[in-house]
mmCIF file of C-alpha atoms in Angstrom:
data_model
loop_
_atom_site.group_PDB
_atom_site.id
_atom_site.type_symbol
_atom_site.label_atom_id
_atom_site.label_comp_id
_atom_site.label_asym_id
_atom_site.label_seq_id
_atom_site.Cartn_x
_atom_site.Cartn_y
_atom_site.Cartn_z
ATOM 1 C CA MET A 1 98.314 91.570 69.441
ATOM 2 C CA ARG A 2 100.307 94.493 70.725
ATOM 3 C CA THR A 3 103.358 94.296 72.947
ATOM 4 C CA LEU A 4 102.946 94.969 76.661
ATOM 5 C CA SER A 5 104.730 98.131 77.743
ATOM 6 C CA LYS A 6 107.792 97.958 79.968
ATOM 7 C CA ARG A 7 105.688 99.642 82.661
ATOM 8 C CA CYS A 8 103.109 96.850 82.410
ATOM 9 C CA ARG A 9 105.728 94.089 82.482
ATOM 10 C CA TYR A 10 107.248 95.632 85.626
ATOM 11 C CA ALA A 11 103.776 95.979 87.184
ATOM 12 C CA LEU A 12 103.154 92.291 86.527
ATOM 13 C CA ARG A 13 106.496 91.345 88.102
ATOM 14 C CA ALA A 14 105.746 93.454 91.175
ATOM 15 C CA LEU A 15 102.276 91.969 91.591
ATOM 16 C CA TYR A 16 103.573 88.414 91.079
ATOM 17 C CA ARG A 17 106.059 89.079 93.876
ATOM 18 C CA LEU A 18 103.431 90.600 96.164
ATOM 19 C CA SER A 19 101.204 87.575 95.586
ATOM 20 C CA LEU A 20 103.877 85.435 97.280
ATOM 21 C CA GLN A 21 103.848 87.525 100.471
ATOM 22 C CA SER A 22 102.057 86.209 103.544
ATOM 23 C CA GLN A 23 98.587 87.697 104.050
ATOM 24 C CA GLY A 24 98.914 91.185 105.559
ATOM 25 C CA GLU A 25 102.712 91.303 105.220
ATOM 26 C CA ALA A 26 103.895 94.363 103.305
ATOM 27 C CA LEU A 27 106.953 94.365 101.057
ATOM 28 C CA SER A 28 109.121 97.467 100.799
ATOM 29 C CA ILE A 29 109.740 99.190 97.491
ATOM 30 C CA ALA A 30 113.481 98.856 98.046
ATOM 31 C CA ALA A 31 113.245 95.074 98.474
ATOM 32 C CA MET A 32 110.947 94.696 95.457
ATOM 33 C CA ALA A 33 113.093 96.913 93.250
ATOM 34 C CA GLU A 34 116.295 95.098 94.185
ATOM 35 C CA GLU A 35 114.800 91.624 93.778
ATOM 36 C CA ALA A 36 113.190 92.420 90.412
ATOM 37 C CA GLN A 37 116.104 94.591 89.244
ATOM 38 C CA ILE A 38 113.783 97.528 88.580
ATOM 39 C CA SER A 39 114.610 101.194 89.150
ATOM 40 C CA ARG A 40 113.124 102.151 92.528
ATOM 41 C CA LYS A 41 111.779 105.460 91.195
ATOM 42 C CA PHE A 42 110.093 103.783 88.208
ATOM 43 C CA LEU A 43 108.663 101.037 90.450
ATOM 44 C CA GLU A 44 107.322 103.645 92.854
ATOM 45 C CA ALA A 45 105.427 105.371 90.010
ATOM 46 C CA ILE A 46 104.024 102.016 88.891
ATOM 47 C CA LEU A 47 102.885 101.134 92.413
ATOM 48 C CA VAL A 48 101.140 104.498 92.767
ATOM 49 C CA GLN A 49 99.291 103.757 89.515
ATOM 50 C CA LEU A 50 98.346 100.284 90.798
ATOM 51 C CA ARG A 51 97.211 101.786 94.102
ATOM 52 C CA ASN A 52 95.004 104.258 92.227
ATOM 53 C CA GLN A 53 93.431 101.264 90.436
ATOM 54 C CA ASN A 54 92.839 99.479 93.799
ATOM 55 C CA LEU A 55 95.188 96.611 92.998
ATOM 56 C CA VAL A 56 97.644 97.324 95.835
ATOM 57 C CA THR A 57 97.550 99.190 99.121
ATOM 58 C CA ALA A 58 100.312 101.044 100.915
ATOM 59 C CA GLN A 59 101.165 100.341 104.528
ATOM 60 C CA HIS A 60 103.034 103.098 106.343
ATOM 61 C CA GLY A 61 105.338 102.845 109.328
ATOM 62 C CA LYS A 62 108.244 100.711 110.425
ATOM 63 C CA ASN A 63 107.125 97.596 108.530
ATOM 64 C CA GLY A 64 105.671 99.611 105.679
ATOM 65 C CA GLY A 65 105.534 98.812 102.032
ATOM 66 C CA TYR A 66 102.966 97.504 99.582
ATOM 67 C CA LEU A 67 100.591 94.583 99.636
ATOM 68 C CA LEU A 68 97.837 93.316 97.395
ATOM 69 C CA ALA A 69 94.500 95.060 97.844
ATOM 70 C CA ARG A 70 92.688 91.725 97.407
ATOM 71 C CA ALA A 71 93.530 88.051 97.606
ATOM 72 C CA PRO A 72 95.663 86.776 94.690
ATOM 73 C CA HIS A 73 92.751 84.725 93.321
ATOM 74 C CA GLN A 74 90.738 87.953 92.981
ATOM 75 C CA ILE A 75 93.248 89.879 90.854
ATOM 76 C CA PHE A 76 93.224 88.881 87.195
ATOM 77 C CA LEU A 77 95.900 89.379 84.568
ATOM 78 C CA GLY A 78 93.487 91.315 82.322
ATOM 79 C CA GLN A 79 92.719 93.789 85.131
ATOM 80 C CA ILE A 80 96.405 94.491 85.602
ATOM 81 C CA ILE A 81 97.133 94.934 81.899
ATOM 82 C CA ARG A 82 94.182 97.297 81.431
ATOM 83 C CA ALA A 83 95.058 99.256 84.585
ATOM 84 C CA VAL A 84 98.537 99.991 83.256
ATOM 85 C CA ASP A 85 98.312 99.880 79.445
ATOM 86 C CA GLY A 86 94.624 100.569 78.830
ATOM 87 C CA PRO A 87 92.367 98.493 76.568
ATOM 88 C CA ILE A 88 93.894 95.411 74.957
ATOM 89 C CA VAL A 89 93.314 96.349 71.331
ATOM 90 C CA PRO A 90 95.722 96.532 68.389
ATOM 91 C CA LEU A 91 93.351 98.508 66.145
ATOM 92 C CA PRO A 92 91.963 101.954 66.973
ATOM 93 C CA CYS A 93 88.542 100.993 65.583
ATOM 94 C CA LEU A 94 88.174 98.337 68.317
ATOM 95 C CA ALA A 95 88.974 100.545 71.318
ATOM 96 C CA GLY A 96 85.423 100.610 72.720
ATOM 97 C CA PRO A 97 84.052 104.060 73.589
ATOM 98 C CA GLU A 98 87.328 105.709 72.482
ATOM 99 C CA ALA A 99 87.244 103.896 69.119
ATOM 100 C CA LYS A 100 88.442 105.839 66.102
ATOM 101 C CA PRO A 101 88.335 104.674 62.493
ATOM 102 C CA CYS A 102 91.595 103.344 61.112
ATOM 103 C CA PRO A 103 93.080 105.985 58.771
ATOM 104 C CA GLU A 104 93.543 103.495 55.927
ATOM 105 C CA CYS A 105 89.977 102.080 56.050
ATOM 106 C CA HIS A 106 87.136 103.540 54.008
ATOM 107 C CA SER A 107 84.479 101.972 56.248
ATOM 108 C CA GLU A 108 84.246 99.378 59.021
ATOM 109 C CA ALA A 109 81.876 97.301 56.881
ATOM 110 C CA ASP A 110 84.479 96.995 54.096
ATOM 111 C CA CYS A 111 87.381 96.108 56.413
ATOM 112 C CA GLN A 112 88.452 92.484 56.082
ATOM 113 C CA THR A 113 90.831 92.695 59.050
ATOM 114 C CA ARG A 114 88.557 94.138 61.732
ATOM 115 C CA SER A 115 86.345 91.094 62.355
ATOM 116 C CA ILE A 116 89.301 88.682 62.487
ATOM 117 C CA VAL A 117 91.251 90.901 64.888
ATOM 118 C CA ALA A 118 88.115 91.426 67.009
ATOM 119 C CA GLU A 119 87.750 87.645 67.285
ATOM 120 C CA ALA A 120 91.406 87.263 68.291
ATOM 121 C CA ILE A 121 91.043 90.001 70.921
ATOM 122 C CA GLU A 122 87.964 88.298 72.388
ATOM 123 C CA ALA A 123 89.886 85.022 72.643
ATOM 124 C CA SER A 124 92.907 86.620 74.305
ATOM 125 C CA ASN A 125 90.649 88.601 76.672
ATOM 126 C CA ARG A 126 88.978 85.360 77.766
ATOM 127 C CA VAL A 127 92.404 83.978 78.665
ATOM 128 C CA VAL A 128 93.790 87.011 80.547
ATOM 129 C CA ASP A 129 90.451 87.569 82.302
ATOM 130 C CA ALA A 130 90.412 83.969 83.570
ATOM 131 C CA ILE A 131 93.963 83.793 84.963
ATOM 132 C CA HIS A 132 94.558 85.298 88.390
ATOM 133 C CA LEU A 133 97.742 85.846 90.393
ATOM 134 C CA ALA A 134 97.225 82.679 92.458
ATOM 135 C CA GLU A 135 97.037 80.600 89.265
ATOM 136 C CA ILE A 136 100.221 82.206 87.945
ATOM 137 C CA ALA A 137 102.002 81.351 91.211
ATOM 138 C CA ARG A 138 100.677 77.766 91.040
ATOM 139 C CA ARG A 139 101.932 77.374 87.462
ATOM 140 C CA ARG A 140 105.319 78.808 88.376
ATOM 141 C CA ASN A 141 105.685 76.406 91.308
ATOM 142 C CA GLU A 142 104.644 73.490 89.102
ATOM 143 C CA ALA A 143 107.185 74.478 86.455
ATOM 144 C CA LYS A 144 109.925 74.686 89.107
ATOM 145 C CA ARG A 145 109.012 71.241 90.418
ATOM 146 C CA ASN A 146 109.110 69.798 86.903
ATOM 147 C CA VAL A 147 112.531 71.262 86.239
ATOM 148 C CA LEU A 148 113.918 69.834 89.480
ATOM 149 C CA ASP A 149 112.080 66.523 89.135
ATOM 150 C CA PHE A 150 114.504 64.290 87.243
ATOM 151 C CA GLU A 151 116.076 60.870 87.664
ATOM 152 C CA ILE A 152 119.595 59.694 87.013
#
């Protein structure tokens, strides 16, 4: 499938980090940018985009910053990817309502690649639409425990 954009990868990192915050506790852009080693200006643009897609909310004031708009188990990886990068499709003929024929194909019916790629997209969509931020945090914690869990 196609590569996630840098913007999308940074959005994922920011949302992973926000998912670790205590409920109702905002995290400043400066803290997020420094921790994730992301340009503050670029991160700010990403967070505005995520806010427009109702994935994060902004809290103003002394303890201001960003927090998740919903609980981590209600925000799915597929939602985030689509919010930032658009539809998850490597072929223009599979882009839903915006679909355009591939320039090298004579017709969709004669294309040997389309049905295989469509099947692969469906499979990957099932995965990213089933994994939420809480599950990603759980897996990360489990992986950390496994790395530190050794005997001499």
